PDB file of C-alpha atoms in Angstrom:
ATOM      1  CA  ARG H   1      16.697   2.174 -19.137  1.00 39.00           C
ATOM      2  CA  ALA H   2      13.461   3.795 -18.752  1.00 39.00           C
ATOM      3  CA  SER H   3      12.280   6.008 -21.783  1.00 40.00           C
ATOM      4  CA  PRO H   4      11.978   9.726 -20.828  1.00 37.00           C
ATOM      5  CA  SER H   5       8.735   9.825 -22.810  1.00 38.00           C
ATOM      6  CA  VAL H   6       7.260   7.196 -20.556  1.00 40.00           C
ATOM      7  CA  SER H   7       8.174   9.143 -17.451  1.00 40.00           C
ATOM      8  CA  ARG H   8       5.343  11.746 -18.079  1.00 43.00           C
ATOM      9  CA  PHE H   9       2.504   9.534 -18.585  1.00 48.00           C
ATOM     10  CA  ALA H  10       1.562   8.941 -15.005  1.00 49.00           C
ATOM     11  CA  SER H  11       1.218  12.672 -14.352  1.00 48.00           C
ATOM     12  CA  SER H  12      -0.247  13.972 -17.573  1.00 46.00           C
ATOM     13  CA  THR H  13      -1.525  11.457 -20.055  1.00 47.00           C
ATOM     14  CA  PRO H  14      -4.507   9.982 -18.216  1.00 48.00           C
ATOM     15  CA  HIS H  15      -6.157  13.424 -17.778  1.00 52.00           C
ATOM     16  CA  ALA H  16      -5.244  14.491 -21.351  1.00 51.00           C
ATOM     17  CA  GLY H  17      -6.444  11.235 -22.912  1.00 49.00           C
ATOM     18  CA  ALA H  18      -9.800  11.601 -21.330  1.00 50.00           C
ATOM     19  CA  GLU H  19     -10.131  15.211 -22.400  1.00 52.00           C
ATOM     20  CA  ALA H  20      -9.032  14.249 -26.067  1.00 47.00           C
ATOM     21  CA  ALA H  21     -11.788  11.728 -26.123  1.00 45.00           C
ATOM     22  CA  MET H  22     -14.355  14.056 -24.747  1.00 50.00           C
ATOM     23  CA  GLU H  23     -13.483  16.630 -27.487  1.00 52.00           C
ATOM     24  CA  GLY H  24     -14.171  14.095 -30.063  1.00 49.00           C
ATOM     25  CA  GLN H  25     -10.566  14.109 -31.442  1.00 53.00           C
ATOM     26  CA  ASP H  26     -10.564  10.253 -31.317  1.00 54.00           C
ATOM     27  CA  ALA H  27     -13.863   8.317 -31.463  1.00 78.00           C
ATOM     28  CA  ALA H  28     -12.257   5.118 -30.244  1.00 88.00           C
ATOM     29  CA  PRO H  29     -11.994   4.630 -26.472  1.00 93.00           C
ATOM     30  CA  ILE H  30      -8.239   4.483 -25.412  1.00 96.00           C
ATOM     31  CA  PHE H  31      -6.158   4.065 -22.366  1.00 97.00           C
ATOM     32  CA  TYR H  32      -2.327   4.089 -21.759  1.00 97.00           C
ATOM     33  CA  LEU H  33      -0.507   0.816 -21.280  1.00 98.00           C
ATOM     34  CA  ASN H  34       2.932   0.932 -19.746  1.00 97.00           C
ATOM     35  CA  GLY H  35       3.381   4.440 -21.249  1.00 95.00           C
ATOM     36  CA  VAL H  36       2.018   3.686 -24.672  1.00 96.00           C
ATOM     37  CA  ARG H  37      -1.350   4.857 -26.059  1.00 96.00           C
ATOM     38  CA  HIS H  38      -3.487   1.869 -26.555  1.00 97.00           C
ATOM     39  CA  VAL H  39      -6.834   1.874 -28.488  1.00 97.00           C
ATOM     40  CA  MET H  40      -9.473  -0.517 -27.005  1.00 96.00           C
ATOM     41  CA  PRO H  41     -11.412  -2.882 -29.191  1.00 94.00           C
ATOM     42  CA  GLN H  42     -15.108  -1.972 -29.596  1.00 92.00           C
ATOM     43  CA  GLY H  43     -18.040  -4.150 -28.625  1.00 92.00           C
ATOM     44  CA  GLN H  44     -16.399  -5.971 -25.847  1.00 93.00           C
ATOM     45  CA  ALA H  45     -18.068  -4.761 -22.822  1.00 93.00           C
ATOM     46  CA  GLU H  46     -18.072  -8.129 -21.263  1.00 95.00           C
ATOM     47  CA  VAL H  47     -14.271  -8.379 -21.281  1.00 97.00           C
ATOM     48  CA  THR H  48     -12.203  -7.805 -18.313  1.00 98.00           C
ATOM     49  CA  LEU H  49      -8.918  -5.890 -18.134  1.00 98.00           C
ATOM     50  CA  LEU H  50      -7.113  -9.115 -17.330  1.00 98.00           C
ATOM     51  CA  ALA H  51      -8.475 -11.093 -20.279  1.00 98.00           C
ATOM     52  CA  HIS H  52      -7.462  -8.100 -22.548  1.00 98.00           C
ATOM     53  CA  LEU H  53      -3.876  -7.912 -21.214  1.00 98.00           C
ATOM     54  CA  ARG H  54      -3.197 -11.645 -21.480  1.00 98.00           C
ATOM     55  CA  GLY H  55      -4.926 -11.594 -24.949  1.00 97.00           C
ATOM     56  CA  ILE H  56      -2.326  -9.081 -26.201  1.00 97.00           C
ATOM     57  CA  GLY H  57       0.566 -11.073 -24.872  1.00 97.00           C
ATOM     58  CA  LEU H  58       1.084  -9.396 -21.423  1.00 97.00           C
ATOM     59  CA  SER H  59       0.936 -12.732 -19.475  1.00 96.00           C
ATOM     60  CA  GLY H  60       2.867 -11.457 -16.421  1.00 96.00           C
ATOM     61  CA  THR H  61      -0.614 -10.444 -15.083  1.00 97.00           C
ATOM     62  CA  LYS H  62      -1.814 -13.935 -13.847  1.00 97.00           C
ATOM     63  CA  GLN H  63      -5.163 -15.596 -14.105  1.00 96.00           C
ATOM     64  CA  GLY H  64      -5.662 -16.949 -10.650  1.00 95.00           C
ATOM     65  CA  CYS H  65      -8.948 -17.260  -8.780  1.00 96.00           C
ATOM     66  CA  GLY H  66     -10.805 -15.011 -11.015  1.00 95.00           C
ATOM     67  CA  GLU H  67     -12.762 -13.540  -7.974  1.00 95.00           C
ATOM     68  CA  GLY H  68     -10.331 -10.926  -6.688  1.00 95.00           C
ATOM     69  CA  GLY H  69      -9.207 -13.216  -3.801  1.00 95.00           C
ATOM     70  CA  CYS H  70      -5.662 -14.038  -4.742  1.00 97.00           C
ATOM     71  CA  GLY H  71      -4.035 -10.862  -6.155  1.00 97.00           C
ATOM     72  CA  ALA H  72      -2.238 -12.604  -8.930  1.00 97.00           C
ATOM     73  CA  CYS H  73      -3.716 -10.224 -11.513  1.00 98.00           C
ATOM     74  CA  THR H  74      -2.839  -6.992  -9.750  1.00 98.00           C
ATOM     75  CA  VAL H  75      -2.002  -4.033 -11.815  1.00 98.00           C
ATOM     76  CA  MET H  76      -1.571  -0.457 -11.130  1.00 98.00           C
ATOM     77  CA  VAL H  77      -4.181   1.967 -12.509  1.00 98.00           C
ATOM     78  CA  SER H  78      -3.384   5.842 -12.432  1.00 97.00           C
ATOM     79  CA  ALA H  79      -6.057   8.418 -13.031  1.00 97.00           C
ATOM     80  CA  TYR H  80      -6.449  12.107 -12.494  1.00 95.00           C
ATOM     81  CA  ASP H  81      -8.471  13.131  -9.576  1.00 94.00           C
ATOM     82  CA  ARG H  82     -10.024  16.479 -10.061  1.00 94.00           C
ATOM     83  CA  ALA H  83     -10.952  17.090  -6.525  1.00 94.00           C
ATOM     84  CA  ALA H  84      -7.366  16.476  -5.404  1.00 92.00           C
ATOM     85  CA  SER H  85      -5.821  17.999  -8.427  1.00 93.00           C
ATOM     86  CA  LYS H  86      -3.344  15.147  -8.867  1.00 93.00           C
ATOM     87  CA  VAL H  87      -2.876  11.658 -10.208  1.00 95.00           C
ATOM     88  CA  MET H  88      -4.027   8.887  -7.956  1.00 96.00           C
ATOM     89  CA  HIS H  89      -2.307   5.522  -8.185  1.00 97.00           C
ATOM     90  CA  ARG H  90      -4.200   2.391  -7.057  1.00 97.00           C
ATOM     91  CA  ALA H  91      -3.546  -1.414  -7.125  1.00 98.00           C
ATOM     92  CA  VAL H  92      -6.436  -3.032  -8.987  1.00 98.00           C
ATOM     93  CA  ASN H  93      -7.542  -6.706  -9.424  1.00 98.00           C
ATOM     94  CA  ALA H  94      -7.570  -6.794 -13.219  1.00 98.00           C
ATOM     95  CA  CYS H  95      -9.850 -10.020 -13.246  1.00 98.00           C
ATOM     96  CA  LEU H  96     -12.641  -7.882 -11.649  1.00 98.00           C
ATOM     97  CA  CYS H  97     -12.069  -4.677 -13.635  1.00 98.00           C
ATOM     98  CA  PRO H  98     -14.157  -4.129 -16.855  1.00 97.00           C
ATOM     99  CA  LEU H  99     -11.817  -3.167 -19.630  1.00 97.00           C
ATOM    100  CA  TYR H 100     -13.746  -0.042 -20.508  1.00 97.00           C
ATOM    101  CA  ALA H 101     -13.500   1.059 -16.804  1.00 97.00           C
ATOM    102  CA  VAL H 102     -10.008   2.118 -17.555  1.00 97.00           C
ATOM    103  CA  GLU H 103     -10.746   4.385 -20.473  1.00 96.00           C
ATOM    104  CA  GLY H 104      -8.544   7.465 -20.329  1.00 96.00           C
ATOM    105  CA  MET H 105      -6.430   6.165 -17.548  1.00 97.00           C
ATOM    106  CA  HIS H 106      -2.899   4.618 -17.357  1.00 98.00           C
ATOM    107  CA  VAL H 107      -2.500   0.971 -16.542  1.00 98.00           C
ATOM    108  CA  VAL H 108       1.072  -0.350 -15.484  1.00 98.00           C
ATOM    109  CA  THR H 109       1.641  -4.049 -15.515  1.00 98.00           C
ATOM    110  CA  VAL H 110       4.658  -5.992 -14.228  1.00 97.00           C
ATOM    111  CA  GLU H 111       6.176  -5.909 -17.787  1.00 96.00           C
ATOM    112  CA  GLY H 112       6.062  -2.067 -17.647  1.00 96.00           C
ATOM    113  CA  LEU H 113       8.238  -1.983 -14.433  1.00 95.00           C
ATOM    114  CA  GLY H 114      11.206  -3.977 -15.777  1.00 93.00           C
ATOM    115  CA  THR H 115      12.499  -7.268 -17.096  1.00 90.00           C
ATOM    116  CA  LYS H 116      15.615  -9.363 -16.954  1.00 88.00           C
ATOM    117  CA  ARG H 117      16.663  -8.128 -20.338  1.00 90.00           C
ATOM    118  CA  SER H 118      15.915  -4.360 -19.828  1.00 89.00           C
ATOM    119  CA  GLY H 119      16.685  -4.345 -16.126  1.00 92.00           C
ATOM    120  CA  LEU H 120      14.720  -5.014 -12.894  1.00 94.00           C
ATOM    121  CA  HIS H 121      12.858  -2.466 -10.948  1.00 95.00           C
ATOM    122  CA  PRO H 122      14.264  -2.072  -7.470  1.00 95.00           C
ATOM    123  CA  VAL H 123      10.859  -3.688  -6.049  1.00 96.00           C
ATOM    124  CA  GLN H 124      11.438  -6.721  -8.339  1.00 96.00           C
ATOM    125  CA  ALA H 125      15.152  -6.983  -7.454  1.00 95.00           C
ATOM    126  CA  ALA H 126      14.300  -6.697  -3.667  1.00 95.00           C
ATOM    127  CA  LEU H 127      11.960  -9.644  -3.803  1.00 96.00           C
ATOM    128  CA  ALA H 128      14.395 -11.775  -6.006  1.00 94.00           C
ATOM    129  CA  HIS H 129      17.317 -11.091  -3.695  1.00 94.00           C
ATOM    130  CA  ALA H 130      15.180 -12.134  -0.604  1.00 95.00           C
ATOM    131  CA  HIS H 131      14.220 -15.341  -2.100  1.00 94.00           C
ATOM    132  CA  GLY H 132      10.649 -14.230  -2.026  1.00 94.00           C
ATOM    133  CA  SER H 133       9.671 -16.033  -5.149  1.00 93.00           C
ATOM    134  CA  GLN H 134       9.460 -19.863  -5.515  1.00 92.00           C
ATOM    135  CA  CYS H 135       6.913 -21.069  -8.027  1.00 94.00           C
ATOM    136  CA  GLY H 136       6.669 -17.421  -9.154  1.00 94.00           C
ATOM    137  CA  PHE H 137       2.964 -17.546  -9.922  1.00 96.00           C
ATOM    138  CA  CYS H 138       2.101 -14.908  -7.256  1.00 97.00           C
ATOM    139  CA  THR H 139       5.262 -12.738  -7.681  1.00 97.00           C
ATOM    140  CA  PRO H 140       3.893 -10.272 -10.189  1.00 97.00           C
ATOM    141  CA  GLY H 141       0.861  -9.590  -8.032  1.00 98.00           C
ATOM    142  CA  PHE H 142       2.999  -8.966  -5.025  1.00 98.00           C
ATOM    143  CA  VAL H 143       5.412  -6.666  -6.955  1.00 98.00           C
ATOM    144  CA  MET H 144       2.505  -4.549  -8.337  1.00 98.00           C
ATOM    145  CA  SER H 145       0.950  -4.195  -4.964  1.00 98.00           C
ATOM    146  CA  MET H 146       4.068  -2.999  -3.410  1.00 97.00           C
ATOM    147  CA  TYR H 147       4.923  -0.718  -6.379  1.00 97.00           C
ATOM    148  CA  ALA H 148       1.430   0.792  -6.262  1.00 97.00           C
ATOM    149  CA  LEU H 149       1.777   1.466  -2.463  1.00 97.00           C
ATOM    150  CA  LEU H 150       5.101   3.306  -3.025  1.00 96.00           C
ATOM    151  CA  ARG H 151       3.453   5.392  -5.852  1.00 95.00           C
ATOM    152  CA  SER H 152       0.478   6.279  -3.862  1.00 95.00           C
ATOM    153  CA  LYS H 153       2.252   7.690  -0.779  1.00 92.00           C
ATOM    154  CA  ASP H 154       4.152  11.047  -0.420  1.00 89.00           C
ATOM    155  CA  ASP H 155       6.748   9.598   1.866  1.00 90.00           C
ATOM    156  CA  LYS H 156       8.023   6.132   3.013  1.00 92.00           C
ATOM    157  CA  PRO H 157       5.477   3.526   4.068  1.00 94.00           C
ATOM    158  CA  THR H 158       5.681   1.838   7.484  1.00 94.00           C
ATOM    159  CA  GLU H 159       6.282  -1.826   7.768  1.00 94.00           C
ATOM    160  CA  HIS H 160       2.632  -2.099   8.976  1.00 94.00           C
ATOM    161  CA  GLU H 161       1.430  -0.198   5.822  1.00 96.00           C
ATOM    162  CA  ILE H 162       3.343  -2.732   3.594  1.00 96.00           C
ATOM    163  CA  GLU H 163       1.714  -5.502   5.382  1.00 95.00           C
ATOM    164  CA  GLU H 164      -1.762  -4.041   4.862  1.00 96.00           C
ATOM    165  CA  ALA H 165      -0.977  -3.343   1.091  1.00 97.00           C
ATOM    166  CA  LEU H 166      -0.024  -7.031   0.572  1.00 97.00           C
ATOM    167  CA  GLY H 167      -3.132  -8.376   2.416  1.00 95.00           C
ATOM    168  CA  GLY H 168      -4.962  -9.199  -0.788  1.00 96.00           C
ATOM    169  CA  ASN H 169      -2.060 -11.156  -2.245  1.00 97.00           C
ATOM    170  CA  LEU H 170      -1.777 -14.978  -1.478  1.00 97.00           C
ATOM    171  CA  CYS H 171       1.248 -17.072  -1.697  1.00 95.00           C
ATOM    172  CA  ARG H 172       1.194 -20.853  -1.095  1.00 92.00           C
ATOM    173  CA  CYS H 173       4.955 -21.358  -1.149  1.00 91.00           C
ATOM    174  CA  THR H 174       7.073 -19.018   0.767  1.00 88.00           C
ATOM    175  CA  GLY H 175       5.139 -18.527   3.997  1.00 87.00           C
ATOM    176  CA  TYR H 176       5.348 -14.834   3.344  1.00 93.00           C
ATOM    177  CA  ARG H 177       8.441 -14.104   5.487  1.00 94.00           C
ATOM    178  CA  PRO H 178      10.995 -13.740   2.684  1.00 95.00           C
ATOM    179  CA  ILE H 179       8.425 -11.542   0.769  1.00 96.00           C
ATOM    180  CA  LEU H 180       8.027  -9.201   3.725  1.00 95.00           C
ATOM    181  CA  LEU H 181      11.906  -9.225   4.332  1.00 94.00           C
ATOM    182  CA  GLY H 182      12.357  -8.128   0.742  1.00 95.00           C
ATOM    183  CA  PHE H 183       9.884  -5.365   0.820  1.00 96.00           C
ATOM    184  CA  ASN H 184      10.407  -4.109   4.386  1.00 94.00           C
ATOM    185  CA  GLN H 185      13.634  -2.600   3.160  1.00 92.00           C
ATOM    186  CA  PHE H 186      11.601   0.236   1.590  1.00 93.00           C
ATOM    187  CA  ALA H 187      10.091   1.128   4.964  1.00 93.00           C
ATOM    188  CA  LYS H 188      10.863   4.304   6.818  1.00 86.00           C
ATOM    189  CA  ASP H 189      11.386   2.274   9.906  1.00 75.00           C
ATOM    190  CA  ALA H 190      13.831  -0.011   8.325  1.00 73.00           C
ATOM    191  CA  PRO H 191      17.664   0.509   8.881  1.00 66.00           C
ATOM    192  CA  ASN H 192      19.368   1.686   5.760  1.00 60.00           C
ATOM    193  CA  SER H 193      16.047   2.096   3.881  1.00 58.00           C
ATOM    194  CA  ALA H 194      16.349   1.314   0.173  1.00 62.00           C
ATOM    195  CA  TYR H 195      13.495   3.892  -0.625  1.00 63.00           C
ATOM    196  CA  SER H 196      14.659   6.295  -3.243  1.00 64.00           C
ATOM    197  CA  ASN H 197      13.599   8.024  -6.401  1.00 63.00           C
ATOM    198  CA  GLU H 198      14.804   4.995  -8.472  1.00 61.00           C
ATOM    199  CA  THR H 199      12.632   2.784  -6.137  1.00 61.00           C
ATOM    200  CA  ILE H 200       9.464   4.753  -7.055  1.00 61.00           C
ATOM    201  CA  HIS H 201      10.101   5.602 -10.760  1.00 61.00           C
ATOM    202  CA  GLY H 202      12.539   2.704 -11.842  1.00 56.00           C
ATOM    203  CA  GLN H 203      15.536   2.564 -13.851  1.00 49.00           C
ATOM    204  CA  GLY H 204      14.995  -0.402 -15.881  1.00 43.00           C
ATOM    205  CA  GLY H 205      11.642  -0.980 -17.794  1.00 43.00           C
ATOM    206  CA  ALA H 206       8.921   1.425 -18.430  1.00 42.00           C
ATOM    207  CA  ALA H 207       7.871   2.420 -14.854  1.00 42.00           C
ATOM    208  CA  THR H 208       5.851   5.611 -14.763  1.00 42.00           C
ATOM    209  CA  ALA H 209       6.986   8.819 -13.123  1.00 41.00           C
ATOM    210  CA  ALA H 210       5.473  10.688 -10.259  1.00 33.00           C
ATOM    211  CA  ALA H 211       2.872  13.366 -10.461  1.00 31.00           C
ATOM    212  CA  ASP H 212       5.379  16.016  -9.845  1.00 33.00           C
ATOM    213  CA  SER H 213       9.069  16.522 -10.965  1.00 30.00           C
ATOM    214  CA  THR H 214      10.524  17.062  -7.543  1.00 27.00           C
ATOM    215  CA  PRO H 215      14.048  15.732  -7.441  1.00 28.00           C
ATOM    216  CA  VAL H 216      14.461  13.043  -4.670  1.00 26.00           C
ATOM    217  CA  SER H 217      17.849  11.398  -3.646  1.00 29.00           C
ATOM    218  CA  GLY H 218      19.688  13.226  -6.392  1.00 27.00           C
ATOM    219  CA  TRP H 219      17.567  11.944  -9.252  1.00 24.00           C
ATOM    220  CA  SER H 220      15.193  13.946 -11.361  1.00 26.00           C
ATOM    221  CA  VAL H 221      11.848  12.277 -12.292  1.00 27.00           C
ATOM    222  CA  THR H 222      11.807  14.210 -15.627  1.00 25.00           C
ATOM    223  CA  THR H 223      14.791  12.213 -16.859  1.00 22.00           C
ATOM    224  CA  LEU H 224      13.670   8.737 -15.757  1.00 22.00           C
TER     225      LEU H 224
END
């Protein structure tokens, strides 16, 4: 089950972490990784976020083309937008993102959503149940792109928005049909839409919570 402490990070910690660094409370650069404060190594300006994640054992984020073309390395990056006065969630190609570019932000990898041992996130389960994974190499990237889309919107996405969000993810096994069938169940124009608070914030794994604490579908994000 998701830790209650993890649930607060997406809304508060990226902003708080950046302010703490600016105030000189911690000289080392930091970011938050799957709900846990993570100190960045110093003197590694040439290192990408992908290389760092895989170097510390988070190998769910895949090394594919290395050029931002396949989407296998997709993670979600959350950061506080002062102009909008809210946390913004974006899908990012970790192979192109310098490690230090996420200082003070919150990075969520596929391991942070859920695992077979701790429980799958609904987005992961939907893809598995639709047989949308064959070799599995591209699967984490598709999952993170879909999750970032759900987190970035205030309401249910349309099927067209889902297709657009997955435009940067390549699959050479499935032909995309089962992937779309699995994810389209979260669309607003799908019958019996699976979109719910659990879908957005997760029940198994360390998925992050929303920028607000408005209850949805009977769940309260402050408890997930």
